[in-house]
């Protein structure tokens, strides 16, 4: 005879599964620790629109960091990586003179700000020997767009060449040379030369005054003569220049008009 079956339902006890994810505070803490643990191969995070971090290698879990973040970022090898990344971003921008997409500009300026925040020469005007010599412009936020580009013949007739700046620290002079190539002229090569003087205003700033502007040869001068005022407005050097980064091979500056300038030291010496 079988045992009677109870008509009462058996309610199983609830099973408490372990949480699948740790608390958000612990996740954030680990992420911050990860970003701080980047090796000296590229020991920093760069916040940009596209990439939350530019990372090439993460340190081993048991590796300890020697010194603080500032010590690591002052490492010449680290700055070299940053400059390489910046120059990579500048490829194809034609020095920014005809404008760049806003997303590209954002990424360039993010790298510029990071370099500026770890300037190896925080008092550049007290180290003028680092400023003297010949520099080549590789990027600027000065732009020639729309009707200005058309008036100056820069759409089809005239091609912009290299931009150079020669600084004479003994005379407190700067000569800016912008080279042109004009199709259809017997003398195809020409240049715009802008001479300026500078005075030290602070440990990182100089006041700049315009001295002279010349265009050679005469054929090129005739082309620009009708729009001379447009040319002067674009390449107006009057005001102040803040030297925000300088080392042996690169210089970054910002002027009173909000423009950014990135220059590389030129091996040509003279132009």
mmCIF file of C-alpha atoms in Angstrom, residues 96-243:
data_model
loop_
_atom_site.group_PDB
_atom_site.id
_atom_site.type_symbol
_atom_site.label_atom_id
_atom_site.label_comp_id
_atom_site.label_asym_id
_atom_site.label_seq_id
_atom_site.Cartn_x
_atom_site.Cartn_y
_atom_site.Cartn_z
ATOM 1 C CA UNK A 96 45.633 73.828 -41.956
ATOM 2 C CA UNK A 97 45.773 76.901 -44.183
ATOM 3 C CA UNK A 98 42.652 75.927 -46.150
ATOM 4 C CA UNK A 99 40.839 74.563 -43.107
ATOM 5 C CA UNK A 100 40.468 71.079 -41.632
ATOM 6 C CA UNK A 101 37.381 69.098 -40.542
ATOM 7 C CA UNK A 102 36.233 69.968 -37.031
ATOM 8 C CA UNK A 103 36.824 66.405 -35.816
ATOM 9 C CA UNK A 104 40.435 66.490 -37.046
ATOM 10 C CA UNK A 105 40.962 69.917 -35.500
ATOM 11 C CA UNK A 106 39.633 68.615 -32.169
ATOM 12 C CA UNK A 107 42.082 65.694 -32.152
ATOM 13 C CA UNK A 108 45.022 67.938 -33.094
ATOM 14 C CA UNK A 109 44.247 70.443 -30.360
ATOM 15 C CA UNK A 110 43.850 67.667 -27.768
ATOM 16 C CA UNK A 111 47.425 66.545 -28.474
ATOM 17 C CA UNK A 112 48.649 70.153 -28.494
ATOM 18 C CA UNK A 113 47.149 70.776 -25.043
ATOM 19 C CA UNK A 114 48.765 67.640 -23.667
ATOM 20 C CA UNK A 115 52.186 68.662 -24.963
ATOM 21 C CA UNK A 116 51.700 72.192 -23.621
ATOM 22 C CA UNK A 117 50.820 70.869 -20.176
ATOM 23 C CA UNK A 118 54.215 69.126 -20.027
ATOM 24 C CA UNK A 119 56.387 71.749 -21.682
ATOM 25 C CA UNK A 120 60.049 70.872 -20.991
ATOM 26 C CA UNK A 121 60.917 74.590 -21.267
ATOM 27 C CA UNK A 122 58.367 76.431 -19.089
ATOM 28 C CA UNK A 123 60.397 79.694 -19.226
ATOM 29 C CA UNK A 124 61.285 79.935 -22.929
ATOM 30 C CA UNK A 125 62.231 83.605 -22.974
ATOM 31 C CA UNK A 126 64.854 82.821 -20.332
ATOM 32 C CA UNK A 127 66.241 80.176 -22.710
ATOM 33 C CA UNK A 128 66.360 82.134 -25.961
ATOM 34 C CA UNK A 129 68.983 79.828 -27.429
ATOM 35 C CA UNK A 130 66.192 77.270 -27.874
ATOM 36 C CA UNK A 131 64.180 79.740 -29.943
ATOM 37 C CA UNK A 132 66.836 81.001 -32.320
ATOM 38 C CA UNK A 133 67.374 79.656 -35.827
ATOM 39 C CA UNK A 134 65.137 78.512 -38.660
ATOM 40 C CA UNK A 135 61.713 76.940 -38.130
ATOM 41 C CA UNK A 136 59.188 75.510 -40.604
ATOM 42 C CA UNK A 137 55.437 75.872 -40.063
ATOM 43 C CA UNK A 138 53.642 72.520 -40.079
ATOM 44 C CA UNK A 139 50.238 73.651 -38.814
ATOM 45 C CA UNK A 140 48.310 76.807 -38.013
ATOM 46 C CA UNK A 141 44.700 77.670 -37.286
ATOM 47 C CA UNK A 142 45.052 80.712 -39.556
ATOM 48 C CA UNK A 143 42.939 79.920 -42.608
ATOM 49 C CA UNK A 144 42.450 81.323 -46.113
ATOM 50 C CA UNK A 145 38.909 80.396 -47.112
ATOM 51 C CA UNK A 146 36.102 81.459 -49.444
ATOM 52 C CA UNK A 147 36.455 84.775 -51.231
ATOM 53 C CA UNK A 148 39.875 85.443 -49.687
ATOM 54 C CA UNK A 149 41.277 82.320 -51.312
ATOM 55 C CA UNK A 150 39.731 83.310 -54.641
ATOM 56 C CA UNK A 151 40.987 86.914 -54.510
ATOM 57 C CA UNK A 152 44.551 85.754 -53.831
ATOM 58 C CA UNK A 153 44.451 83.300 -56.721
ATOM 59 C CA UNK A 154 45.072 80.346 -54.435
ATOM 60 C CA UNK A 155 42.485 78.080 -56.067
ATOM 61 C CA UNK A 156 44.232 77.494 -59.374
ATOM 62 C CA UNK A 157 46.796 80.142 -60.318
ATOM 63 C CA UNK A 158 49.058 80.348 -57.256
ATOM 64 C CA UNK A 159 50.300 77.473 -55.112
ATOM 65 C CA UNK A 160 51.565 77.942 -51.573
ATOM 66 C CA UNK A 161 55.016 76.580 -50.807
ATOM 67 C CA UNK A 162 56.773 76.239 -47.459
ATOM 68 C CA UNK A 163 56.379 78.647 -44.542
ATOM 69 C CA UNK A 164 59.602 79.475 -42.698
ATOM 70 C CA UNK A 165 60.479 81.634 -39.712
ATOM 71 C CA UNK A 166 64.043 82.721 -38.957
ATOM 72 C CA UNK A 167 64.607 84.087 -35.457
ATOM 73 C CA UNK A 168 67.656 86.222 -34.650
ATOM 74 C CA UNK A 169 67.750 86.339 -30.855
ATOM 75 C CA UNK A 170 70.662 88.802 -30.736
ATOM 76 C CA UNK A 171 68.781 91.393 -32.778
ATOM 77 C CA UNK A 172 65.324 90.453 -31.426
ATOM 78 C CA UNK A 173 64.124 90.038 -34.999
ATOM 79 C CA UNK A 174 61.962 87.456 -36.741
ATOM 80 C CA UNK A 175 61.714 87.042 -40.507
ATOM 81 C CA UNK A 176 58.761 85.072 -41.870
ATOM 82 C CA UNK A 177 59.080 83.747 -45.420
ATOM 83 C CA UNK A 178 56.117 82.303 -47.330
ATOM 84 C CA UNK A 179 57.018 80.762 -50.670
ATOM 85 C CA UNK A 180 54.754 80.743 -53.707
ATOM 86 C CA UNK A 181 54.671 79.094 -57.081
ATOM 87 C CA UNK A 182 52.796 81.092 -59.717
ATOM 88 C CA UNK A 183 51.921 79.261 -62.922
ATOM 89 C CA UNK A 184 52.185 81.330 -66.073
ATOM 90 C CA UNK A 185 54.901 83.695 -64.832
ATOM 91 C CA UNK A 186 58.393 83.621 -66.287
ATOM 92 C CA UNK A 187 59.810 83.602 -62.758
ATOM 93 C CA UNK A 188 57.699 80.827 -61.265
ATOM 94 C CA UNK A 189 59.045 81.027 -57.740
ATOM 95 C CA UNK A 190 58.273 83.950 -55.488
ATOM 96 C CA UNK A 191 58.002 84.746 -51.812
ATOM 97 C CA UNK A 192 56.329 86.976 -49.277
ATOM 98 C CA UNK A 193 58.731 88.202 -46.593
ATOM 99 C CA UNK A 194 57.400 89.669 -43.346
ATOM 100 C CA UNK A 195 59.922 91.218 -40.955
ATOM 101 C CA UNK A 196 59.038 91.781 -37.318
ATOM 102 C CA UNK A 197 60.627 92.762 -34.015
ATOM 103 C CA UNK A 198 59.891 91.227 -30.640
ATOM 104 C CA UNK A 199 60.305 92.241 -27.013
ATOM 105 C CA UNK A 200 60.174 89.966 -24.005
ATOM 106 C CA UNK A 201 56.963 90.559 -22.064
ATOM 107 C CA UNK A 202 57.131 87.663 -19.588
ATOM 108 C CA UNK A 203 58.840 84.315 -19.047
ATOM 109 C CA UNK A 204 56.781 82.800 -21.845
ATOM 110 C CA UNK A 205 55.432 85.717 -23.877
ATOM 111 C CA UNK A 206 56.827 88.183 -26.415
ATOM 112 C CA UNK A 207 55.265 91.325 -27.867
ATOM 113 C CA UNK A 208 55.547 91.408 -31.655
ATOM 114 C CA UNK A 209 55.554 94.496 -33.883
ATOM 115 C CA UNK A 210 55.448 94.559 -37.678
ATOM 116 C CA UNK A 211 58.467 96.123 -39.419
ATOM 117 C CA UNK A 212 58.248 95.451 -43.134
ATOM 118 C CA UNK A 213 56.567 93.343 -45.824
ATOM 119 C CA UNK A 214 57.963 92.632 -49.285
ATOM 120 C CA UNK A 215 56.851 90.481 -52.202
ATOM 121 C CA UNK A 216 59.266 89.269 -54.861
ATOM 122 C CA UNK A 217 59.516 89.128 -57.824
ATOM 123 C CA UNK A 218 57.609 92.133 -59.180
ATOM 124 C CA UNK A 219 55.336 89.892 -61.256
ATOM 125 C CA UNK A 220 54.030 88.282 -58.079
ATOM 126 C CA UNK A 221 53.649 91.694 -56.446
ATOM 127 C CA UNK A 222 51.444 92.782 -59.340
ATOM 128 C CA UNK A 223 49.228 89.743 -58.816
ATOM 129 C CA UNK A 224 48.722 90.572 -55.139
ATOM 130 C CA UNK A 225 48.597 94.365 -55.438
ATOM 131 C CA UNK A 226 44.801 94.567 -55.812
ATOM 132 C CA UNK A 227 44.302 92.516 -52.662
ATOM 133 C CA UNK A 228 47.255 93.712 -50.612
ATOM 134 C CA UNK A 229 45.010 94.531 -47.652
ATOM 135 C CA UNK A 230 43.660 90.956 -47.637
ATOM 136 C CA UNK A 231 47.207 89.611 -47.504
ATOM 137 C CA UNK A 232 48.129 91.951 -44.651
ATOM 138 C CA UNK A 233 45.029 90.986 -42.661
ATOM 139 C CA UNK A 234 45.774 87.256 -42.952
ATOM 140 C CA UNK A 235 49.437 87.491 -41.998
ATOM 141 C CA UNK A 236 49.155 90.227 -39.382
ATOM 142 C CA UNK A 237 51.880 89.640 -36.778
ATOM 143 C CA UNK A 238 51.114 92.596 -34.501
ATOM 144 C CA UNK A 239 50.264 91.638 -30.925
ATOM 145 C CA UNK A 240 51.669 89.107 -28.504
ATOM 146 C CA UNK A 241 52.776 85.504 -28.865
ATOM 147 C CA UNK A 242 52.746 82.987 -26.017
ATOM 148 C CA UNK A 243 55.373 80.257 -26.444
#
